[in-house]
Each structure stands twice: as C-alpha cells, then as structure tokens.
Tab-separated table of C-alpha atoms in Angstrom:
chain	number	residue	atom	x	y	z
A	14	MET	CA	0.000	0.000	0.000
A	15	ASN	CA	1.234	3.441	-0.807
A	16	PRO	CA	2.578	4.868	2.467
A	17	ASP	CA	1.261	8.275	1.421
A	18	PHE	CA	-2.330	7.060	1.163
A	19	ALA	CA	-3.233	9.383	4.035
A	20	MET	CA	-3.249	12.202	1.462
A	21	ALA	CA	-6.236	10.531	-0.218
A	22	LEU	CA	-8.108	10.815	3.070
A	23	VAL	CA	-7.882	14.595	3.237
A	24	GLY	CA	-11.475	15.796	3.130
A	25	ALA	CA	-12.848	12.237	3.123
A	26	GLU	CA	-16.000	11.428	5.074
A	27	ALA	CA	-16.143	8.329	7.280
A	28	VAL	CA	-19.604	6.753	7.493
A	29	VAL	CA	-20.308	4.005	10.024
A	30	ALA	CA	-22.278	1.206	8.354
A	31	ASP	CA	-24.209	-1.647	9.931
A	32	PRO	CA	-22.076	-4.168	11.854
A	33	LEU	CA	-20.971	-7.213	9.867
A	34	LYS	CA	-21.782	-10.665	11.248
A	35	LEU	CA	-18.945	-13.186	10.975
A	36	PRO	CA	-20.266	-16.452	12.481
A	37	SER	CA	-17.049	-18.373	11.718
A	38	GLY	CA	-14.673	-15.406	11.687
A	39	ARG	CA	-14.015	-15.974	7.973
A	40	LEU	CA	-14.299	-12.800	5.884
A	41	MET	CA	-14.678	-12.300	2.156
A	42	ALA	CA	-14.579	-9.249	-0.089
A	43	ALA	CA	-16.413	-9.740	-3.365
A	44	GLU	CA	-18.955	-8.342	-5.750
A	45	PRO	CA	-22.373	-9.425	-4.496
A	46	PRO	CA	-23.808	-11.980	-4.920
A	47	GLY	CA	-20.418	-13.479	-5.788
A	48	HIS	CA	-21.662	-16.248	-8.085
A	49	PHE	CA	-19.460	-18.788	-6.327
A	50	PRO	CA	-20.156	-22.500	-6.871
A	51	ALA	CA	-22.146	-24.028	-3.997
A	52	GLY	CA	-19.891	-25.795	-1.527
A	53	GLU	CA	-16.763	-24.024	-2.798
A	54	VAL	CA	-17.239	-20.525	-1.376
A	55	ALA	CA	-14.732	-20.929	1.473
A	56	ARG	CA	-11.776	-21.186	-0.906
A	57	TRP	CA	-12.184	-17.449	-1.663
A	58	ALA	CA	-12.219	-16.384	2.004
A	59	PHE	CA	-9.235	-14.548	3.446
A	60	ALA	CA	-6.711	-16.875	5.066
A	61	GLU	CA	-6.489	-14.583	8.127
A	62	THR	CA	-9.438	-15.233	10.421
A	63	VAL	CA	-10.795	-13.365	13.434
A	64	PRO	CA	-12.889	-14.530	16.400
A	65	PRO	CA	-16.555	-15.096	15.461
A	66	GLY	CA	-18.722	-12.057	16.191
A	67	GLU	CA	-20.050	-8.755	14.862
A	68	TYR	CA	-17.632	-6.103	13.651
A	69	PRO	CA	-18.084	-2.423	12.796
A	70	VAL	CA	-17.820	-1.463	9.133
A	71	GLU	CA	-16.695	1.977	8.047
A	72	VAL	CA	-17.084	3.444	4.570
A	73	LEU	CA	-14.769	6.231	3.405
A	74	ARG	CA	-16.104	8.633	0.781
A	75	GLY	CA	-14.166	11.312	-0.976
A	76	ARG	CA	-15.276	13.588	-3.776
A	77	GLY	CA	-18.702	11.920	-3.691
A	78	VAL	CA	-17.503	8.327	-4.264
A	79	VAL	CA	-16.591	5.393	-2.049
A	80	ILE	CA	-12.799	5.340	-1.889
A	81	ALA	CA	-12.368	2.541	0.669
A	82	ALA	CA	-14.202	0.417	3.208
A	83	ARG	CA	-12.974	-1.423	6.248
A	84	VAL	CA	-14.045	-3.987	8.808
A	85	ILE	CA	-12.749	-2.891	12.212
A	86	VAL	CA	-11.601	-5.790	14.375
A	87	ARG	CA	-9.762	-3.761	17.044
A	88	SER	CA	-9.819	-0.031	17.632
A	89	GLU	CA	-6.040	0.030	18.102
A	90	PRO	CA	-3.840	1.928	15.639
A	91	VAL	CA	-2.464	0.084	12.626
A	92	TYR	CA	1.269	-0.482	12.901
A	93	GLU	CA	1.769	-2.439	9.662
A	94	TRP	CA	-0.211	-3.120	6.471
A	95	ARG	CA	0.015	-6.413	4.575
A	96	PRO	CA	-1.937	-7.609	1.549
A	97	ALA	CA	-4.748	-10.039	2.346
A	98	HIS	CA	-4.447	-13.525	0.889
A	99	VAL	CA	-6.901	-16.320	0.285
A	100	THR	CA	-6.163	-19.789	1.624
A	101	GLY	CA	-3.463	-21.518	-0.392
A	102	GLN	CA	-2.327	-18.363	-2.165
A	103	PRO	CA	1.437	-17.675	-2.141
A	104	ASP	CA	2.527	-14.827	0.172
A	105	TRP	CA	4.170	-12.964	-2.711
A	106	GLU	CA	0.957	-12.876	-4.765
A	107	HIS	CA	-1.569	-10.082	-4.143
A	108	CYS	CA	-5.273	-10.904	-3.957
A	109	PHE	CA	-7.636	-8.879	-6.137
A	110	PHE	CA	-11.359	-9.382	-6.691
A	111	PRO	CA	-13.158	-8.265	-9.845
A	112	VAL	CA	-16.161	-5.950	-9.944
A	113	ASP	CA	-18.112	-5.559	-13.168
A	114	GLY	CA	-21.447	-4.399	-11.730
A	115	GLY	CA	-20.217	-1.349	-9.819
A	116	THR	CA	-20.879	-2.874	-6.369
A	117	ALA	CA	-18.499	-4.477	-3.871
A	118	SER	CA	-19.108	-5.937	-0.419
A	119	PHE	CA	-17.844	-7.537	2.756
A	120	GLY	CA	-19.515	-10.706	3.984
A	121	SER	CA	-18.943	-13.978	5.758
A	122	VAL	CA	-18.338	-17.316	4.080
A	123	GLU	CA	-21.789	-18.280	5.352
A	124	VAL	CA	-23.631	-15.386	3.691
A	125	PHE	CA	-21.868	-15.942	0.355
A	126	GLU	CA	-22.670	-19.677	0.609
A	127	SER	CA	-26.357	-18.759	1.102
A	128	LEU	CA	-26.118	-16.629	-2.043
A	129	THR	CA	-25.654	-19.739	-4.164
A	130	ASP	CA	-29.463	-20.209	-3.861
A	131	PRO	CA	-31.449	-18.413	-6.638
A	132	ASP	CA	-34.235	-17.255	-4.267
A	133	THR	CA	-31.696	-15.725	-1.886
A	134	ILE	CA	-29.991	-13.965	-4.805
A	135	ASP	CA	-33.381	-12.476	-5.770
A	136	ASP	CA	-33.758	-11.145	-2.208
A	137	LEU	CA	-30.298	-9.565	-2.364
A	138	VAL	CA	-30.959	-7.964	-5.744
A	139	THR	CA	-34.216	-6.516	-4.396
A	140	ASP	CA	-32.456	-5.106	-1.321
A	141	PHE	CA	-29.617	-3.664	-3.405
A	142	SER	CA	-31.850	-2.129	-6.084
A	143	PHE	CA	-32.920	0.524	-3.582
A	144	GLY	CA	-30.620	2.894	-1.771
A	145	PHE	CA	-28.011	3.704	-4.396
A	146	GLY	CA	-26.756	7.145	-3.530
A	147	GLU	CA	-26.217	5.959	0.022
A	148	PRO	CA	-22.622	5.117	0.982
A	149	TYR	CA	-23.588	1.529	1.852
A	150	ILE	CA	-26.395	-0.991	1.542
A	151	THR	CA	-27.001	-3.891	3.918
A	152	TYR	CA	-28.522	-7.186	2.874
A	153	ALA	CA	-29.850	-9.175	5.850
A	154	ASP	CA	-30.820	-12.829	5.872
A	155	GLU	CA	-32.869	-12.780	9.074
A	156	ASP	CA	-33.681	-16.513	8.942
A	157	ARG	CA	-29.996	-17.461	9.027
A	158	GLY	CA	-28.756	-14.499	11.097
A	159	LEU	CA	-26.406	-13.384	8.307
A	160	ASN	CA	-25.730	-10.099	6.573
A	161	LEU	CA	-23.612	-8.518	3.870
A	162	VAL	CA	-22.552	-4.870	3.678
A	163	GLY	CA	-22.260	-3.542	0.128
A	164	PHE	CA	-20.858	-0.389	-1.426
A	165	HIS	CA	-21.914	1.249	-4.681
A	166	LEU	CA	-18.663	2.194	-6.382
A	167	GLY	CA	-19.925	3.917	-9.497
A	168	GLY	CA	-17.461	1.935	-11.589
A	169	ASP	CA	-15.781	-1.383	-12.168
A	170	GLY	CA	-12.272	-2.696	-11.625
A	171	ARG	CA	-10.072	-5.084	-9.688
A	172	PHE	CA	-9.679	-4.246	-6.022
A	173	GLU	CA	-7.267	-5.301	-3.318
A	174	THR	CA	-7.866	-5.820	0.381
A	175	TRP	CA	-5.205	-5.070	2.981
A	176	ILE	CA	-4.946	-6.220	6.579
A	177	GLY	CA	-3.851	-3.721	9.201
A	178	TYR	CA	-1.975	-5.216	12.148
A	179	THR	CA	-1.426	-3.727	15.592
A	180	ALA	CA	2.044	-3.278	17.102
A	181	THR	CA	1.569	-6.653	18.830
A	182	GLY	CA	0.677	-8.439	15.558
A	183	GLU	CA	-3.082	-8.693	16.083
A	184	VAL	CA	-5.525	-7.956	13.241
A	185	ALA	CA	-6.815	-4.394	13.618
A	186	CYS	CA	-8.830	-4.189	10.383
A	187	PHE	CA	-9.424	-5.347	6.830
A	188	LEU	CA	-9.425	-2.461	4.344
A	189	THR	CA	-10.348	-2.592	0.673
A	190	ASP	CA	-8.939	0.179	-1.475
A	191	TYR	CA	-11.309	1.010	-4.326
A	192	GLY	CA	-8.514	2.555	-6.349
A	193	ASN	CA	-8.309	5.936	-4.688
A	194	LEU	CA	-5.949	5.323	-1.767
A	195	ALA	CA	-3.045	3.905	-3.745
A	196	ASP	CA	-3.553	6.531	-6.456
A	197	PRO	CA	-5.249	9.605	-4.946
A	198	ASP	CA	-5.188	11.468	-8.296
A	199	ARG	CA	-7.720	9.054	-9.839
C-alpha cells in the first residue's frame, strides 16, 4: 500500500455502516452476490481469520464516491499493512477481486454460501436495487442471522484488500482500497 495514502483521506467522510456478522470469523470481499459455486465458497475467504462475532464497518467517501471500506476488528492503531491472501495463495501474490457491476461488499463465508441459492440472490438484488446514492447498503438474511454490507462504487475494476496489524501483531482491520488510496489522483 502506498505509504502516502493518508493524502487521499484529506477531506474524506467516514460513514459508520451496519455491523458485519462473521459467524465463523471468515471474511470475504467480493462483488455481491459473488456467483461462487455451492460448496466451494470458502476457498475465496481470506486466510487470516478473526474470532466469530459482529464487527463495525466503516465506509470512506471522498469527492462523492466510495474510496475505501474497512471492517474494524480492534480499535487500536495500525502499525503495519500487509496484503490479504486467500487460503493456499502464495505470500508474494496479491489478492484482487473483480467488480463488473459497480458494487463491492464484505460478507462472511456463510452469507456468500447462502447466495448460491437463486431465491436468496433475488432477495439480495431486491435489497440492493434501492438505496443507491447511500454510501452503503445492507442485505440481511434474518432466517440465518447473516448479513452482507455492500458499497456502490460507481465503476468497475479489480480491487485489493489489505490487513492492518497492531504493534503486537493482532488484526486491527481489513481495508479494501477502491482505487483511490493507492492513487489519490484518480
């Protein structure tokens, strides 16, 4: 990550979104609904896990667009940033996820697994078809106790997630850069 990314945050607005439910502590960043094959969703989850629970999500907007989003695991300062990896991915390889519908999200393995069902996908599409213009949209599967927090990006691309670690090596947050932190002139 560009060490000068703080410049991209000048004038940015931080919006607190709904908390994200991580029943297994396994997080994913993907375009919703993901279109992952049933039973194979977990292979796209980040290798770094956190204790199961609910975690705050923060959306950063600058110049009217979402520039980044993060899942806050600890409120301690970030001492070091490292690229997130999926299970089995080499440490030297960076992990990007594609977006071709202008929307990205954070969710658990469980919520993306539920989105392999066509009826559940219809529910998500209905939830996400309202509220554009807002910095985030939440899809909730009340029956399963799952949710997904999505962000309308206004464009497509390939996006990378970073993990911020505390001075003691604990996960502080997961942050996805939507192209404006690494290159603030975009």
